[in-house]
PDB file of C-alpha atoms in Angstrom:
ATOM      1  CA  MET A  31     -66.097  76.574 -30.243  1.00 56.00           C
ATOM      2  CA  ARG A  32     -67.950  73.338 -31.363  1.00 61.00           C
ATOM      3  CA  LYS A  33     -69.403  73.084 -27.372  1.00 61.00           C
ATOM      4  CA  HIS A  34     -70.389  76.320 -27.327  1.00 60.00           C
ATOM      5  CA  THR A  35     -72.789  76.560 -30.493  1.00 66.00           C
ATOM      6  CA  ILE A  36     -74.169  73.212 -29.523  1.00 65.00           C
ATOM      7  CA  ARG A  37     -74.720  74.816 -26.154  1.00 65.00           C
ATOM      8  CA  ARG A  38     -76.150  77.709 -27.619  1.00 66.00           C
ATOM      9  CA  ALA A  39     -78.344  75.822 -29.674  1.00 58.00           C
ATOM     10  CA  THR A  40     -79.201  73.869 -27.085  1.00 64.00           C
ATOM     11  CA  ALA A  41     -80.176  76.498 -24.797  1.00 58.00           C
ATOM     12  CA  LEU A  42     -81.938  78.099 -27.440  1.00 60.00           C
ATOM     13  CA  ALA A  43     -84.229  74.969 -28.174  1.00 61.00           C
ATOM     14  CA  ALA A  44     -85.018  74.626 -24.131  1.00 61.00           C
ATOM     15  CA  PHE A  45     -86.205  78.445 -24.316  1.00 62.00           C
ATOM     16  CA  ALA A  46     -88.421  78.017 -27.625  1.00 62.00           C
ATOM     17  CA  LEU A  47     -89.727  74.761 -25.685  1.00 63.00           C
ATOM     18  CA  LEU A  48     -90.553  76.786 -22.422  1.00 64.00           C
ATOM     19  CA  ALA A  49     -92.214  79.566 -24.476  1.00 64.00           C
ATOM     20  CA  ALA A  50     -94.018  76.925 -26.455  1.00 63.00           C
ATOM     21  CA  CYS A  51     -95.247  75.465 -23.249  1.00 61.00           C
ATOM     22  CA  GLN A  52     -96.028  79.042 -21.298  1.00 58.00           C
ATOM     23  CA  GLN A  53     -98.065  79.738 -24.493  1.00 56.00           C
ATOM     24  CA  GLN A  54    -100.496  76.817 -24.352  1.00 58.00           C
ATOM     25  CA  THR A  55    -100.908  77.677 -20.459  1.00 64.00           C
ATOM     26  CA  GLU A  56    -103.171  80.446 -21.065  1.00 76.00           C
ATOM     27  CA  THR A  57    -106.601  80.857 -20.140  1.00 84.00           C
ATOM     28  CA  VAL A  58    -108.746  79.870 -23.461  1.00 85.00           C
ATOM     29  CA  LYS A  59    -111.723  81.765 -23.047  1.00 87.00           C
ATOM     30  CA  PRO A  60    -114.848  79.749 -24.408  1.00 88.00           C
ATOM     31  CA  VAL A  61    -116.899  81.291 -26.773  1.00 91.00           C
ATOM     32  CA  ALA A  62    -120.570  80.815 -27.884  1.00 91.00           C
ATOM     33  CA  GLN A  63    -121.059  78.538 -30.633  1.00 93.00           C
ATOM     34  CA  VAL A  64    -125.036  78.205 -30.712  1.00 96.00           C
ATOM     35  CA  THR A  65    -127.891  80.408 -29.769  1.00 97.00           C
ATOM     36  CA  LEU A  66    -129.736  79.702 -26.137  1.00 97.00           C
ATOM     37  CA  GLN A  67    -132.631  78.653 -28.271  1.00 97.00           C
ATOM     38  CA  ASP A  68    -130.573  76.130 -30.285  1.00 97.00           C
ATOM     39  CA  ALA A  69    -129.200  74.551 -26.975  1.00 97.00           C
ATOM     40  CA  MET A  70    -132.620  74.374 -25.541  1.00 97.00           C
ATOM     41  CA  ASN A  71    -134.509  73.140 -28.774  1.00 96.00           C
ATOM     42  CA  HIS A  72    -131.961  70.514 -29.657  1.00 97.00           C
ATOM     43  CA  ILE A  73    -129.757  69.620 -26.137  1.00 97.00           C
ATOM     44  CA  ILE A  74    -131.422  69.776 -23.244  1.00 97.00           C
ATOM     45  CA  ASP A  75    -135.241  70.029 -24.115  1.00 97.00           C
ATOM     46  CA  PRO A  76    -134.494  66.553 -25.905  1.00 97.00           C
ATOM     47  CA  GLU A  77    -131.918  64.959 -22.833  1.00 97.00           C
ATOM     48  CA  ALA A  78    -134.820  66.081 -20.253  1.00 97.00           C
ATOM     49  CA  ASP A  79    -137.289  64.251 -21.830  1.00 96.00           C
ATOM     50  CA  VAL A  80    -135.674  61.174 -21.849  1.00 96.00           C
ATOM     51  CA  ILE A  81    -135.104  61.572 -18.310  1.00 95.00           C
ATOM     52  CA  TRP A  82    -138.872  62.579 -17.930  1.00 94.00           C
ATOM     53  CA  HIS A  83    -140.472  59.772 -19.826  1.00 93.00           C
ATOM     54  CA  ALA A  84    -138.265  57.019 -18.411  1.00 92.00           C
ATOM     55  CA  THR A  85    -140.334  56.649 -15.269  1.00 89.00           C
ATOM     56  CA  GLY A  86    -143.486  56.800 -14.201  1.00 86.00           C
ATOM     57  CA  THR A  87    -146.845  55.229 -13.759  1.00 86.00           C
ATOM     58  CA  ILE A  88    -149.971  55.143 -16.454  1.00 87.00           C
ATOM     59  CA  ALA A  89    -153.393  53.653 -15.824  1.00 90.00           C
ATOM     60  CA  THR A  90    -155.065  51.864 -18.391  1.00 90.00           C
ATOM     61  CA  LYS A  91    -158.086  49.916 -18.859  1.00 92.00           C
ATOM     62  CA  GLU A  92    -156.106  46.594 -18.318  1.00 92.00           C
ATOM     63  CA  GLY A  93    -154.221  48.028 -15.529  1.00 91.00           C
ATOM     64  CA  VAL A  94    -151.301  49.930 -14.088  1.00 92.00           C
ATOM     65  CA  ILE A  95    -148.152  50.010 -16.373  1.00 89.00           C
ATOM     66  CA  GLU A  96    -144.909  51.229 -14.454  1.00 89.00           C
ATOM     67  CA  ASN A  97    -142.252  52.543 -16.493  1.00 90.00           C
ATOM     68  CA  TYR A  98    -138.559  52.572 -15.124  1.00 92.00           C
ATOM     69  CA  PRO A  99    -135.243  51.750 -17.017  1.00 95.00           C
ATOM     70  CA  ARG A 100    -135.525  47.948 -16.818  1.00 94.00           C
ATOM     71  CA  THR A 101    -131.942  47.072 -19.256  1.00 95.00           C
ATOM     72  CA  GLU A 102    -128.690  48.052 -20.161  1.00 96.00           C
ATOM     73  CA  LYS A 103    -129.730  49.960 -22.945  1.00 97.00           C
ATOM     74  CA  ASP A 104    -132.538  51.650 -20.679  1.00 96.00           C
ATOM     75  CA  TRP A 105    -130.248  52.904 -17.928  1.00 96.00           C
ATOM     76  CA  GLU A 106    -127.482  53.782 -20.646  1.00 97.00           C
ATOM     77  CA  ALA A 107    -129.927  56.425 -21.964  1.00 97.00           C
ATOM     78  CA  GLN A 108    -130.613  57.547 -18.797  1.00 97.00           C
ATOM     79  CA  ARG A 109    -127.036  58.263 -18.351  1.00 97.00           C
ATOM     80  CA  ARG A 110    -125.953  59.694 -21.525  1.00 98.00           C
ATOM     81  CA  ALA A 111    -129.173  61.956 -21.055  1.00 97.00           C
ATOM     82  CA  ALA A 112    -127.642  62.949 -17.651  1.00 97.00           C
ATOM     83  CA  LEU A 113    -124.231  63.746 -19.379  1.00 98.00           C
ATOM     84  CA  ARG A 114    -125.551  65.480 -21.813  1.00 97.00           C
ATOM     85  CA  LEU A 115    -127.606  68.168 -19.288  1.00 97.00           C
ATOM     86  CA  LEU A 116    -124.139  67.859 -17.120  1.00 97.00           C
ATOM     87  CA  GLU A 117    -122.298  69.836 -19.974  1.00 97.00           C
ATOM     88  CA  ALA A 118    -125.083  71.700 -21.633  1.00 97.00           C
ATOM     89  CA  SER A 119    -125.290  73.439 -17.807  1.00 96.00           C
ATOM     90  CA  ASN A 120    -121.775  74.673 -18.831  1.00 95.00           C
ATOM     91  CA  MET A 121    -122.602  75.702 -22.305  1.00 95.00           C
ATOM     92  CA  LEU A 122    -125.649  78.206 -20.394  1.00 96.00           C
ATOM     93  CA  LEU A 123    -122.593  79.768 -18.258  1.00 96.00           C
ATOM     94  CA  ILE A 124    -120.873  80.989 -21.083  1.00 95.00           C
ATOM     95  CA  ALA A 125    -121.200  84.314 -21.634  1.00 90.00           C
ATOM     96  CA  ASP A 126    -122.094  86.522 -24.213  1.00 91.00           C
ATOM     97  CA  ARG A 127    -124.605  83.671 -25.458  1.00 94.00           C
ATOM     98  CA  ARG A 128    -127.260  85.108 -27.629  1.00 96.00           C
ATOM     99  CA  VAL A 129    -130.827  84.111 -27.071  1.00 97.00           C
ATOM    100  CA  THR A 130    -131.984  83.717 -30.792  1.00 96.00           C
ATOM    101  CA  ASP A 131    -130.561  84.407 -34.330  1.00 96.00           C
ATOM    102  CA  LYS A 132    -134.412  84.645 -35.188  1.00 95.00           C
ATOM    103  CA  PRO A 133    -136.426  87.341 -32.946  1.00 95.00           C
ATOM    104  CA  PHE A 134    -139.668  85.854 -31.667  1.00 95.00           C
ATOM    105  CA  GLU A 135    -142.249  87.649 -29.906  1.00 96.00           C
ATOM    106  CA  SER A 136    -144.084  87.540 -26.933  1.00 93.00           C
ATOM    107  CA  ALA A 137    -146.177  84.489 -26.745  1.00 90.00           C
ATOM    108  CA  GLY A 138    -148.771  86.121 -24.778  1.00 90.00           C
ATOM    109  CA  PRO A 139    -149.139  88.370 -21.256  1.00 90.00           C
ATOM    110  CA  GLY A 140    -146.378  88.047 -18.809  1.00 92.00           C
ATOM    111  CA  VAL A 141    -144.352  86.305 -21.480  1.00 94.00           C
ATOM    112  CA  TYR A 142    -140.877  88.003 -22.711  1.00 96.00           C
ATOM    113  CA  SER A 143    -140.620  88.419 -25.959  1.00 96.00           C
ATOM    114  CA  SER A 144    -136.534  87.261 -27.585  1.00 96.00           C
ATOM    115  CA  ALA A 145    -135.349  90.614 -27.171  1.00 97.00           C
ATOM    116  CA  GLU A 146    -136.573  90.990 -23.460  1.00 97.00           C
ATOM    117  CA  VAL A 147    -135.209  87.552 -22.315  1.00 97.00           C
ATOM    118  CA  GLN A 148    -131.814  88.643 -23.833  1.00 97.00           C
ATOM    119  CA  ARG A 149    -132.322  91.790 -21.738  1.00 97.00           C
ATOM    120  CA  GLN A 150    -133.020  90.016 -18.635  1.00 97.00           C
ATOM    121  CA  ILE A 151    -130.044  87.506 -19.000  1.00 97.00           C
ATOM    122  CA  ASP A 152    -127.687  90.492 -19.910  1.00 97.00           C
ATOM    123  CA  THR A 153    -128.783  92.576 -16.885  1.00 97.00           C
ATOM    124  CA  ASN A 154    -129.287  89.514 -14.377  1.00 96.00           C
ATOM    125  CA  ARG A 155    -126.333  87.313 -15.510  1.00 97.00           C
ATOM    126  CA  SER A 156    -125.251  86.335 -11.968  1.00 97.00           C
ATOM    127  CA  ALA A 157    -128.839  85.201 -11.357  1.00 97.00           C
ATOM    128  CA  PHE A 158    -128.758  83.142 -14.927  1.00 97.00           C
ATOM    129  CA  ASN A 159    -125.577  81.587 -13.601  1.00 97.00           C
ATOM    130  CA  ALA A 160    -126.956  80.289 -10.402  1.00 97.00           C
ATOM    131  CA  LEU A 161    -129.851  78.797 -12.331  1.00 97.00           C
ATOM    132  CA  ALA A 162    -127.508  77.401 -15.065  1.00 97.00           C
ATOM    133  CA  LEU A 163    -125.681  75.750 -11.747  1.00 98.00           C
ATOM    134  CA  ASN A 164    -128.655  74.080 -10.374  1.00 97.00           C
ATOM    135  CA  LEU A 165    -129.227  72.338 -13.645  1.00 97.00           C
ATOM    136  CA  ARG A 166    -125.593  71.332 -13.156  1.00 98.00           C
ATOM    137  CA  ASP A 167    -126.198  70.218  -9.785  1.00 97.00           C
ATOM    138  CA  ALA A 168    -129.866  68.232 -10.719  1.00 97.00           C
ATOM    139  CA  SER A 169    -127.901  66.489 -13.632  1.00 97.00           C
ATOM    140  CA  GLN A 170    -125.249  65.384 -11.334  1.00 98.00           C
ATOM    141  CA  GLN A 171    -127.692  63.791  -8.951  1.00 97.00           C
ATOM    142  CA  LEU A 172    -129.603  62.180 -11.894  1.00 97.00           C
ATOM    143  CA  LEU A 173    -125.953  60.735 -13.210  1.00 97.00           C
ATOM    144  CA  LYS A 174    -125.362  59.336  -9.826  1.00 97.00           C
ATOM    145  CA  ALA A 175    -128.493  57.748  -9.664  1.00 96.00           C
ATOM    146  CA  SER A 176    -128.754  56.169 -13.311  1.00 96.00           C
ATOM    147  CA  ASP A 177    -124.814  54.913 -12.208  1.00 97.00           C
ATOM    148  CA  LYS A 178    -126.468  53.195  -9.193  1.00 97.00           C
ATOM    149  CA  ARG A 179    -129.569  51.982 -11.092  1.00 96.00           C
ATOM    150  CA  ASP A 180    -131.675  53.521  -8.539  1.00 95.00           C
ATOM    151  CA  VAL A 181    -135.303  53.703  -9.668  1.00 94.00           C
ATOM    152  CA  GLU A 182    -136.828  55.517  -6.614  1.00 93.00           C
ATOM    153  CA  SER A 183    -134.506  58.266  -6.613  1.00 94.00           C
ATOM    154  CA  LEU A 184    -134.439  58.768 -10.804  1.00 93.00           C
ATOM    155  CA  MET A 185    -138.155  59.571 -10.171  1.00 91.00           C
ATOM    156  CA  LYS A 186    -137.291  62.153  -7.533  1.00 93.00           C
ATOM    157  CA  LEU A 187    -134.635  63.681  -9.343  1.00 94.00           C
ATOM    158  CA  GLY A 188    -136.966  63.901 -12.252  1.00 93.00           C
ATOM    159  CA  ASP A 189    -139.019  66.321 -10.192  1.00 94.00           C
ATOM    160  CA  GLY A 190    -136.194  68.061  -9.380  1.00 94.00           C
ATOM    161  CA  LEU A 191    -134.942  68.696 -13.134  1.00 96.00           C
ATOM    162  CA  ASP A 192    -138.067  70.086 -13.576  1.00 96.00           C
ATOM    163  CA  HIS A 193    -138.019  72.791 -11.026  1.00 96.00           C
ATOM    164  CA  ALA A 194    -134.494  73.436 -11.971  1.00 96.00           C
ATOM    165  CA  CYS A 195    -135.592  74.154 -15.438  1.00 96.00           C
ATOM    166  CA  GLU A 196    -138.671  76.357 -14.632  1.00 96.00           C
ATOM    167  CA  ALA A 197    -137.325  78.354 -11.788  1.00 96.00           C
ATOM    168  CA  CYS A 198    -135.479  79.556 -15.063  1.00 96.00           C
ATOM    169  CA  HIS A 199    -137.996  79.641 -17.620  1.00 96.00           C
ATOM    170  CA  LYS A 200    -140.092  81.351 -14.852  1.00 96.00           C
ATOM    171  CA  THR A 201    -137.636  84.121 -14.283  1.00 96.00           C
ATOM    172  CA  PHE A 202    -136.193  84.486 -17.618  1.00 95.00           C
ATOM    173  CA  TRP A 203    -138.926  83.443 -19.995  1.00 95.00           C
ATOM    174  CA  TYR A 204    -142.205  84.135 -18.773  1.00 94.00           C
ATOM    175  CA  PRO A 205    -142.187  85.637 -15.384  1.00 92.00           C
ATOM    176  CA  ALA A 206    -145.834  86.246 -14.989  1.00 87.00           C
ATOM    177  CA  GLU A 207    -147.808  84.062 -17.593  1.00 81.00           C
ATOM    178  CA  LYS A 208    -151.577  84.857 -17.359  1.00 78.00           C
ATOM    179  CA  PHE A 209    -153.738  81.930 -18.121  1.00 71.00           C
ATOM    180  CA  PRO A 210    -157.218  82.670 -19.225  1.00 69.00           C
ATOM    181  CA  ARG A 211    -159.673  81.683 -16.637  1.00 73.00           C
ATOM    182  CA  LEU A 212    -162.187  78.850 -17.173  1.00 71.00           C
ATOM    183  CA  PRO A 213    -165.869  79.010 -16.826  1.00 70.00           C
ATOM    184  CA  ALA A 214    -167.082  78.288 -13.176  1.00 75.00           C
ATOM    185  CA  ILE A 215    -169.602  75.213 -14.881  1.00 75.00           C
ATOM    186  CA  PRO A 216    -168.532  74.256 -18.405  1.00 70.00           C
ATOM    187  CA  PRO A 217    -170.930  74.588 -21.031  1.00 68.00           C
ATOM    188  CA  SER A 218    -173.155  71.540 -21.635  1.00 72.00           C
ATOM    189  CA  PRO A 219    -172.555  69.524 -25.019  1.00 70.00           C
TER     190      PRO A 219
END
């Protein structure tokens, strides 16, 4: 009798353990925790700036200054920025993310309001996701260049990052932005 009780208890424990394991393998759907505007202002743009400000040439009266990562700390900053951009691209893929908690109006002709940006993303989610994947690709390449300490690639890939960002902005934020015409001849002082 005692053997049967132990076997039953063992079987029940095994069954409970199996059931618990099966419950843990269920797919968990990510839920957006921040707005698109917050992700852009506080994660994506600051990290992109790290990449963009790391390389370039500046001409001064004293001569030409070449900016590029020189120290381990400089390269680590590039790697960190690339990693954060890479993970931020995944954030953009989470459906049902609101554009903002604080609606904004259009900033001018051809520039969408927050409500129109939201409508465009909701209507064209597959295009938005494809552009988020472009950011992911650019970030993966930046990470590889940072790990290889490849300054030349880092400079070129910074342009690729800019193109990935602008492609999305020109599709979902300011697709037909209009700039005022400048006078043909500037007025004399």
